[in-house]
PDB file of C-alpha atoms in Angstrom:
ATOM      1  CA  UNK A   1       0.000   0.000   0.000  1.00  0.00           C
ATOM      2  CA  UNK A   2       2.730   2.508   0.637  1.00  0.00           C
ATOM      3  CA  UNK A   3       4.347   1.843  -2.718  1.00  0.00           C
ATOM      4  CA  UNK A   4       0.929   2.596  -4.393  1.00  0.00           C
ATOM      5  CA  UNK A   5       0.123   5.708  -2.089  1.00  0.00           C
ATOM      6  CA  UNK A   6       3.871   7.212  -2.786  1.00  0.00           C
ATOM      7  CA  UNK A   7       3.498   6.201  -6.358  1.00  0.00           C
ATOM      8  CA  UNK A   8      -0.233   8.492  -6.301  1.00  0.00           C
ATOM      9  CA  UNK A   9       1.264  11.580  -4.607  1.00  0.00           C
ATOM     10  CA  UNK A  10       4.299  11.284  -6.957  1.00  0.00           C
ATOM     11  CA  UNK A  11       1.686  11.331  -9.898  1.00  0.00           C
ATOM     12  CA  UNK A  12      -0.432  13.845  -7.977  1.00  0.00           C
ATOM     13  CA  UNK A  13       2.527  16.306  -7.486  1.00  0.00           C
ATOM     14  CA  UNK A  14       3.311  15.811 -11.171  1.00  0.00           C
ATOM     15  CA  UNK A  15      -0.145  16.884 -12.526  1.00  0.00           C
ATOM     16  CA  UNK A  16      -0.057  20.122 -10.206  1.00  0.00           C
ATOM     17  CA  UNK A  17       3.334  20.988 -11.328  1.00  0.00           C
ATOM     18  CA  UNK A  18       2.004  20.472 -15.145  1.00  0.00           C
ATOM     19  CA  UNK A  19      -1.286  22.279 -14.645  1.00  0.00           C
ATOM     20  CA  UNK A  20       0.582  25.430 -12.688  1.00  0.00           C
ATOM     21  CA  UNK A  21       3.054  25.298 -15.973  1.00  0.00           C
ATOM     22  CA  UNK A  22       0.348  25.357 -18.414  1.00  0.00           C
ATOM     23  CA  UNK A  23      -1.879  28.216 -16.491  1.00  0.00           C
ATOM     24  CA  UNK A  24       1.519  30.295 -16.603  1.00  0.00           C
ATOM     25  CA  UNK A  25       1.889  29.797 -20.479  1.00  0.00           C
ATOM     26  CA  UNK A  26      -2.049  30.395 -21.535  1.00  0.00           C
ATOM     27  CA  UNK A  27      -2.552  32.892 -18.665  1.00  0.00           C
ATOM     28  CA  UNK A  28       0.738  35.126 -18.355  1.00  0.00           C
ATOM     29  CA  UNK A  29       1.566  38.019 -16.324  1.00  0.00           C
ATOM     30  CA  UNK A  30      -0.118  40.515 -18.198  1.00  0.00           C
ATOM     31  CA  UNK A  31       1.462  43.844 -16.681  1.00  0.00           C
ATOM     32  CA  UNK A  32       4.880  42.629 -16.382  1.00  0.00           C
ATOM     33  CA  UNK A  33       4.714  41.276 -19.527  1.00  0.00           C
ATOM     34  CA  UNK A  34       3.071  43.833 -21.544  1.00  0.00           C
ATOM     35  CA  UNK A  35       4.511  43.528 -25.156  1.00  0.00           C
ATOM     36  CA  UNK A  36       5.016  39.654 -25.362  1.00  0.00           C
ATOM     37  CA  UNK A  37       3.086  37.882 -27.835  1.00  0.00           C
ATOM     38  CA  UNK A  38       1.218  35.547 -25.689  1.00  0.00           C
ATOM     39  CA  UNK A  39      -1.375  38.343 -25.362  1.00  0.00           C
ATOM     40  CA  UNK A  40      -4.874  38.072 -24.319  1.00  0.00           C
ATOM     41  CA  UNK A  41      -6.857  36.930 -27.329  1.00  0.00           C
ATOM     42  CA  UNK A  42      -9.824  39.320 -28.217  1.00  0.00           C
ATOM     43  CA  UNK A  43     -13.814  38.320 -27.827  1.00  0.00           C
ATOM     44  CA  UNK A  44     -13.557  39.947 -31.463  1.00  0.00           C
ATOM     45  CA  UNK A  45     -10.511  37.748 -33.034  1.00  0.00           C
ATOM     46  CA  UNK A  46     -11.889  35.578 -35.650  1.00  0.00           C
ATOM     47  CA  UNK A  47      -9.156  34.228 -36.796  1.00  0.00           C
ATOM     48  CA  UNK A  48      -5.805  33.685 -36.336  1.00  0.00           C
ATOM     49  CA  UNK A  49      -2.621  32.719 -38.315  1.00  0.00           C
ATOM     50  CA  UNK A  50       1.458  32.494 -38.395  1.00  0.00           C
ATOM     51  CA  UNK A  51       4.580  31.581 -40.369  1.00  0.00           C
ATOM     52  CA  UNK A  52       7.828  32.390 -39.351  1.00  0.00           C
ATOM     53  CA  UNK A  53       9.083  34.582 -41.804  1.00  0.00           C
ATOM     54  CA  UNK A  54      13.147  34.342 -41.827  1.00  0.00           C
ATOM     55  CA  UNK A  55      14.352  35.256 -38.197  1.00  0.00           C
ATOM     56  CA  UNK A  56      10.481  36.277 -37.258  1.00  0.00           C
ATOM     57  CA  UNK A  57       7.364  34.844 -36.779  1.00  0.00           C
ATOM     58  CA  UNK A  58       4.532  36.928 -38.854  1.00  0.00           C
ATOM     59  CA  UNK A  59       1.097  36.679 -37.333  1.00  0.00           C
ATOM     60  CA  UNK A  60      -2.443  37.984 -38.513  1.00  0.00           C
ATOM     61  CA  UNK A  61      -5.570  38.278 -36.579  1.00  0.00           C
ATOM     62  CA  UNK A  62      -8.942  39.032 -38.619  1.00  0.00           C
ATOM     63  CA  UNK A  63     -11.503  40.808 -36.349  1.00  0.00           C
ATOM     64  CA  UNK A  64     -14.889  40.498 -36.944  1.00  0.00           C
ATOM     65  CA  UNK A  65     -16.227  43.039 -39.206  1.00  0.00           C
ATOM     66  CA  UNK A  66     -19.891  43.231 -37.013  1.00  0.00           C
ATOM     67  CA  UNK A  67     -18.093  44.297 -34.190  1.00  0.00           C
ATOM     68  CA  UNK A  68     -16.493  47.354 -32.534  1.00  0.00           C
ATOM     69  CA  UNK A  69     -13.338  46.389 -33.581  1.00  0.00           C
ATOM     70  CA  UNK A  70     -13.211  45.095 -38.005  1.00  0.00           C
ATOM     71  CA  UNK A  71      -9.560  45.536 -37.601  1.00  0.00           C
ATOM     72  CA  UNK A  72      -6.930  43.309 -39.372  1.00  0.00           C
ATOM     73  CA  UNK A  73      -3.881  43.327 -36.834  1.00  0.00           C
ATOM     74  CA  UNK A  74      -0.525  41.892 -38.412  1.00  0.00           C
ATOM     75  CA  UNK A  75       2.675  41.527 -36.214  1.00  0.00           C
ATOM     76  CA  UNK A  76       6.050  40.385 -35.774  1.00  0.00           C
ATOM     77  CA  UNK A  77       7.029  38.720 -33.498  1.00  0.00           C
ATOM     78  CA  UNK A  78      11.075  38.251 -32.474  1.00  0.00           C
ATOM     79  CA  UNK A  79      11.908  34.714 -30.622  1.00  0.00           C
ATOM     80  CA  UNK A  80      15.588  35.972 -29.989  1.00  0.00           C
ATOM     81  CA  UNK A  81      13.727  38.946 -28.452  1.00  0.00           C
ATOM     82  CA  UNK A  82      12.077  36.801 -25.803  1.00  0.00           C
ATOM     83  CA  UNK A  83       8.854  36.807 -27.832  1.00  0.00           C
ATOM     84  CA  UNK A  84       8.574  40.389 -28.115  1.00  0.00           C
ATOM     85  CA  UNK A  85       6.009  41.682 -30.987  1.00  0.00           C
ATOM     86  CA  UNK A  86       8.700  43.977 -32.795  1.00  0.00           C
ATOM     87  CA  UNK A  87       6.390  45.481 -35.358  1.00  0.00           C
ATOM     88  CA  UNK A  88       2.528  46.103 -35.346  1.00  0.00           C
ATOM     89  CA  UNK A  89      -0.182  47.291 -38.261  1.00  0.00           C
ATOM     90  CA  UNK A  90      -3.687  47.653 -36.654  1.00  0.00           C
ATOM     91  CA  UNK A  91      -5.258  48.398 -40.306  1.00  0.00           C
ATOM     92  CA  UNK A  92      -8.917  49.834 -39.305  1.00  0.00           C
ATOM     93  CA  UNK A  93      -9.040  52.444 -42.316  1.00  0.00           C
ATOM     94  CA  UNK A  94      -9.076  51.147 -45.863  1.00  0.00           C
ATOM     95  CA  UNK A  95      -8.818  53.711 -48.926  1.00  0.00           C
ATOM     96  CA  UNK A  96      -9.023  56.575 -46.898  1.00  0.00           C
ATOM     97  CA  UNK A  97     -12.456  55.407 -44.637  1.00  0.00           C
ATOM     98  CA  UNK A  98     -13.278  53.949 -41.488  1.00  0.00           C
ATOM     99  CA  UNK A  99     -13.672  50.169 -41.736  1.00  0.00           C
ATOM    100  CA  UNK A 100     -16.495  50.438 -38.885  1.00  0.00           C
ATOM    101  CA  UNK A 101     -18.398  53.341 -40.274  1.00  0.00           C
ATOM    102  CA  UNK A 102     -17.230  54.237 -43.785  1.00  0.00           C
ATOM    103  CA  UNK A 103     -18.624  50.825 -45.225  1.00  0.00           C
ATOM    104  CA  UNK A 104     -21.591  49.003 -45.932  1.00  0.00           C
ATOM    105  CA  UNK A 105     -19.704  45.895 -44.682  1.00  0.00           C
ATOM    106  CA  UNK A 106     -15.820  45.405 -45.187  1.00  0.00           C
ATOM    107  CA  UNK A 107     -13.553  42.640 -44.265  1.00  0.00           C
ATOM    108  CA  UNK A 108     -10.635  40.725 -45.175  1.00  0.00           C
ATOM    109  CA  UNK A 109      -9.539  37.137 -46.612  1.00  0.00           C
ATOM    110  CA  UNK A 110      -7.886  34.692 -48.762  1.00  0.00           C
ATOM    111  CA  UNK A 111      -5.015  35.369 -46.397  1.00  0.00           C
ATOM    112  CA  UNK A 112      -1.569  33.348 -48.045  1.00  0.00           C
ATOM    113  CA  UNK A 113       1.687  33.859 -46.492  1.00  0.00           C
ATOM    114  CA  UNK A 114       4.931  34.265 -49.021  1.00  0.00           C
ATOM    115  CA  UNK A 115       8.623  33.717 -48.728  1.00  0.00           C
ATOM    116  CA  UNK A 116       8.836  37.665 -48.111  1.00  0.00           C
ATOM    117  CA  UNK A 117       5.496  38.251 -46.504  1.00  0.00           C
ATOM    118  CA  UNK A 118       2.118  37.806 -46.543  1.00  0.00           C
ATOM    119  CA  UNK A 119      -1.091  38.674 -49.070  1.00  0.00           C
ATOM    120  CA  UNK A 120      -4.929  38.981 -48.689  1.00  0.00           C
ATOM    121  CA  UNK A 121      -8.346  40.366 -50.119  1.00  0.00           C
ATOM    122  CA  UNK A 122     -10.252  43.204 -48.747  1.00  0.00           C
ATOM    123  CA  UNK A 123     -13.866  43.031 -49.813  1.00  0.00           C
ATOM    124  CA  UNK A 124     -16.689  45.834 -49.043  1.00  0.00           C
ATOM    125  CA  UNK A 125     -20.012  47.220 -49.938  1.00  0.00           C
ATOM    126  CA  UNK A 126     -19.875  51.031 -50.273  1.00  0.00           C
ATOM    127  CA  UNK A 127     -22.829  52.829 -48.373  1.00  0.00           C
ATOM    128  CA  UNK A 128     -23.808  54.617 -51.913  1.00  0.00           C
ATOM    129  CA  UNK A 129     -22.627  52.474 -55.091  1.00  0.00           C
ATOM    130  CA  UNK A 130     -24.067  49.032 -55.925  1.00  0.00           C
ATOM    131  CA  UNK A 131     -22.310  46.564 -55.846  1.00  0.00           C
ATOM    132  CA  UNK A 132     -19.467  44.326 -53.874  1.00  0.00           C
ATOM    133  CA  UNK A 133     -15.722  45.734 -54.799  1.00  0.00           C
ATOM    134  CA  UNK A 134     -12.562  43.710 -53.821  1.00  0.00           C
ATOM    135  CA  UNK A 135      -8.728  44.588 -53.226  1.00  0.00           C
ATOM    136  CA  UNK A 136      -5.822  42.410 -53.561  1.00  0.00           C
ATOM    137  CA  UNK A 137      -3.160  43.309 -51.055  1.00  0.00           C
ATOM    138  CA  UNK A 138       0.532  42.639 -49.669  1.00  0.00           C
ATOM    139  CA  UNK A 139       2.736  43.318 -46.968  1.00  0.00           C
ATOM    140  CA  UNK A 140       6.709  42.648 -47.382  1.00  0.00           C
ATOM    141  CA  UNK A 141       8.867  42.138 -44.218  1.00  0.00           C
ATOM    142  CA  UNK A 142      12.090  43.149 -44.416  1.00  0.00           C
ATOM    143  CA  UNK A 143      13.830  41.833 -41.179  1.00  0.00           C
ATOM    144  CA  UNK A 144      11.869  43.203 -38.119  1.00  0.00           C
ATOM    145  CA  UNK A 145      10.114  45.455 -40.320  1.00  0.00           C
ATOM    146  CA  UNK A 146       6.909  45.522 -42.225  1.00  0.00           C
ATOM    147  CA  UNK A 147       6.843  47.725 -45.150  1.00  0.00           C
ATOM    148  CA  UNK A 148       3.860  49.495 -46.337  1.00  0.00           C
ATOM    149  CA  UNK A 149       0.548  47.893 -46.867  1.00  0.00           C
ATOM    150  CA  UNK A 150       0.126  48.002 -51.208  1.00  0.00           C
ATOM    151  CA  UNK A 151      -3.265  47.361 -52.820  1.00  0.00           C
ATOM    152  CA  UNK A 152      -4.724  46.991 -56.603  1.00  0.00           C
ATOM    153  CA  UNK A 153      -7.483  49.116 -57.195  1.00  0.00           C
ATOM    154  CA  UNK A 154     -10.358  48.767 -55.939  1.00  0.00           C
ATOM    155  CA  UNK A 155     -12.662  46.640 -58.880  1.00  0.00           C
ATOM    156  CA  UNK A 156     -16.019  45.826 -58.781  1.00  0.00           C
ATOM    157  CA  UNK A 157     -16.493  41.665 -58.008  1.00  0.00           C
ATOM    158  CA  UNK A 158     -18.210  39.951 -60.751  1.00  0.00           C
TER     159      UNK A 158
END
């Protein structure tokens, strides 16, 4: 019975020591670690993505476009930086307007990372033209970097 009871608490002590590990790594110290990547994920995020991009990891969140927030966030983040996100876009303005109130409906997709980067689509409805009109864009990182966001024209979907 003893080598079954030590063998339980050994097991026991084990799972506690596992559980406190994984709590730290989903749950971390939010003020003292303010810029590290493991950030609270938003009510809003709909979906999430990365690729490590040469000595970075590039990561996109799509927010939904119904809420407060139709953002597209991208980011880099630096692993020889102690997980540090080095480099930030928050893109809530497209083509000069407000994604939240300068649209019908906007949002993003057909995300597909690249050797050098990563490209999507941003689709909206204008509030006064018919129709549905779609962007292809791209960003290009250049080490901890993102350059500018480029789009096509805006064209009217078929």
């Amino acid at each position: 019975m003893i080598d079954s009871q030590k063998d339980w608490n050994f097991w026991k002590n084990r799972m506690k020591k596992r559980q406190l590990l994984t709590a730290l790594v989903m749950f971390p110290l939010h003020p003292i670690f303010d810029a590290v990547a493991a950030d609270e994920i938003s009510v809003y995020a709909m979906e999430m993505n990365v690729k490590r991009i040469n000595e970075v990891i590039f990561r996109y969140t799509r927010f939904n476009s119904e809420s407060p927030y139709p953002c597209l966030r991208l980011e880099l983040i630096s692993p020889q930086k102690h997980w540090k996100v080095v480099d930030r876009k928050d893109m809530c303005e497209m083509n000069g307007k407000d994604l939240g109130v300068g649209y019908s409906y906007s949002g993003f997709d057909s995300f597909v990372f690249k050797e050098d980067g990563i490209t999507f689509r941003f689709n909206y409805f204008e509030k006064d033209n018919y129709g549905e009109y779609s962007q292809h864009c791209s960003v290009v990182v250049v080490g901890e970097k993102m350059q500018a966001v480029e789009c096509s024209d805006p064209g009217l979907v078929e």
